[in-house]
Amino acid sequence: MFPPELGQRLRAKLGLPTSRSEDRALVEGILQLLARERVDHTIFWRRLSHYAGNAEAAPVRDLFLDRTALDDWLKQYDARLAQEDSTRAAATMLGTNPKFILRNHLGELAIRQAREKDFSGVARLLALLENPYAEHPGHEAEAGLPPDWATSIEISCSS
């Protein structure tokens, strides 16, 4: 079994306040699928948070190539979620799974602006990161997948 603190945190990411024997397999199943499919974890967990609240699977499914594997996992998740209060689960998840994180490309863009004496990018990132669980309408791009050019960004410990 997971150490108690880790198990509790992983269940919170799934909106599961109680511990059940099937939770470990559920968690391991999605972590393996996320790794195999190379899915962005932050985006996945946030979309799953909304899924738990309204059962709209399309935004979650869009992240995966192997949708059959995801659908199989979602069936297990739905069965487990049915043992909990789904409204409470979604609220827990939205408070556990941030929408915004400091991504390399966002930092890079803010740095480029700051070099030109325009600190609006830094201020925007700071505002988003001060409350990363809020929806912040109009800032969906900052919560989305990184652009292709961002794959070439290299970060070192001295950055």
XYZ file of C-alpha atoms in Angstrom:
159
model
C 0.000 0.000 0.000
C 1.032 3.617 -0.424
C 2.357 5.426 2.634
C -0.715 6.908 4.367
C 0.037 10.537 3.446
C 0.631 9.695 -0.223
C -2.479 7.558 -0.379
C -4.534 10.378 1.116
C -3.161 12.895 -1.383
C -3.755 10.621 -4.360
C -7.316 9.912 -3.211
C -7.869 13.685 -2.905
C -6.722 14.103 -6.518
C -9.435 11.568 -7.405
C -12.029 13.108 -5.070
C -12.173 10.054 -2.834
C -12.319 10.980 0.867
C -12.607 7.389 2.059
C -10.097 4.627 1.564
C -11.184 1.398 -0.137
C -9.277 -1.715 -1.071
C -9.601 -1.018 -4.822
C -8.057 2.461 -4.591
C -4.482 1.347 -5.085
C -5.281 -0.428 -8.369
C -7.290 2.593 -9.506
C -4.418 4.985 -8.790
C -1.754 2.722 -10.257
C -3.885 2.168 -13.341
C -4.223 5.856 -14.148
C -0.595 6.677 -13.319
C 0.577 3.934 -15.680
C -1.796 5.110 -18.399
C -0.686 8.733 -17.993
C 2.954 7.672 -18.305
C 2.373 5.372 -21.270
C 0.346 8.008 -23.133
C 2.633 10.866 -22.049
C -0.340 12.908 -20.912
C 0.192 16.237 -19.186
C -0.630 15.472 -15.549
C -1.794 18.942 -14.535
C -4.225 19.225 -17.423
C -5.466 15.664 -16.932
C -6.180 16.061 -13.205
C -7.972 19.360 -13.737
C -10.132 17.976 -16.538
C -10.891 14.900 -14.453
C -12.022 17.266 -11.686
C -14.627 18.723 -14.025
C -15.558 15.239 -15.267
C -16.320 14.145 -11.706
C -18.761 17.035 -11.412
C -20.700 16.591 -14.638
C -19.647 13.308 -16.295
C -18.510 15.015 -19.536
C -15.722 12.695 -20.667
C -14.750 14.320 -23.991
C -12.227 16.824 -22.557
C -10.502 14.013 -20.659
C -10.641 11.580 -23.578
C -9.114 14.195 -25.910
C -5.832 13.871 -24.016
C -5.406 10.174 -24.870
C -4.636 8.230 -28.028
C -5.667 4.929 -26.405
C -9.205 5.952 -25.578
C -10.293 2.367 -25.009
C -7.814 2.055 -22.142
C -9.006 5.350 -20.701
C -12.664 4.352 -21.069
C -11.931 1.110 -19.204
C -10.272 3.093 -16.411
C -13.133 5.631 -16.329
C -15.628 2.783 -15.813
C -13.647 1.685 -12.747
C -13.379 5.266 -11.563
C -17.105 5.878 -12.058
C -17.924 2.778 -10.012
C -15.623 3.946 -7.231
C -16.867 7.542 -7.424
C -20.459 6.273 -7.095
C -19.508 5.203 -3.551
C -18.856 8.857 -2.675
C -20.745 12.148 -2.892
C -19.874 13.251 -6.450
C -20.575 16.943 -5.777
C -18.214 16.875 -2.815
C -15.710 14.854 -4.836
C -15.610 17.425 -7.640
C -15.222 20.287 -5.148
C -12.372 18.454 -3.402
C -10.670 17.799 -6.716
C -10.981 21.395 -7.911
C -9.285 22.470 -4.676
C -6.562 19.830 -5.012
C -5.738 19.857 -8.722
C -4.495 23.291 -9.826
C -5.462 24.775 -13.142
C -2.328 26.914 -13.333
C 1.282 25.998 -12.720
C 4.490 27.784 -13.634
C 5.333 26.235 -16.967
C 8.702 26.822 -18.589
C 7.274 28.529 -21.673
C 5.186 30.927 -19.582
C 8.243 31.883 -17.571
C 10.249 32.287 -20.762
C 7.667 34.624 -22.272
C 7.526 36.705 -19.079
C 11.338 36.912 -19.007
C 11.456 38.036 -22.644
C 8.944 40.803 -21.886
C 10.792 41.833 -18.729
C 14.028 42.200 -20.710
C 12.170 44.815 -22.745
C 11.078 46.573 -19.502
C 7.526 45.222 -19.835
C 6.664 43.466 -16.573
C 3.025 42.738 -17.447
C 3.809 39.079 -18.141
C 5.396 38.674 -14.715
C 2.416 40.402 -13.090
C -0.044 38.187 -14.999
C 1.773 35.000 -13.978
C 1.960 36.148 -10.380
C -1.786 36.831 -10.320
C -2.549 33.378 -11.732
C -0.149 31.564 -9.446
C -1.365 33.350 -6.321
C -4.634 31.426 -6.751
C -3.857 28.488 -9.070
C -7.133 26.674 -8.326
C -9.382 29.513 -9.535
C -10.731 29.422 -13.077
C -9.443 32.913 -14.072
C -11.692 33.383 -17.133
C -9.823 34.675 -20.160
C -6.597 32.895 -19.204
C -7.273 29.447 -20.639
C -4.147 29.646 -22.815
C -1.944 29.801 -19.710
C -3.539 26.536 -18.522
C -3.274 24.753 -21.858
C -0.700 22.521 -23.449
C 2.688 24.105 -24.136
C 3.293 25.273 -27.715
C 5.606 23.237 -29.931
C 8.420 25.785 -29.651
C 8.536 25.197 -25.879
C 10.024 21.719 -26.332
C 13.367 23.351 -27.068
C 13.527 25.274 -23.783
C 16.309 24.067 -21.527
C 16.300 24.924 -17.846
C 19.278 24.532 -15.564
C 19.576 24.795 -11.801
C 21.225 28.188 -12.236
C 18.388 29.583 -14.379
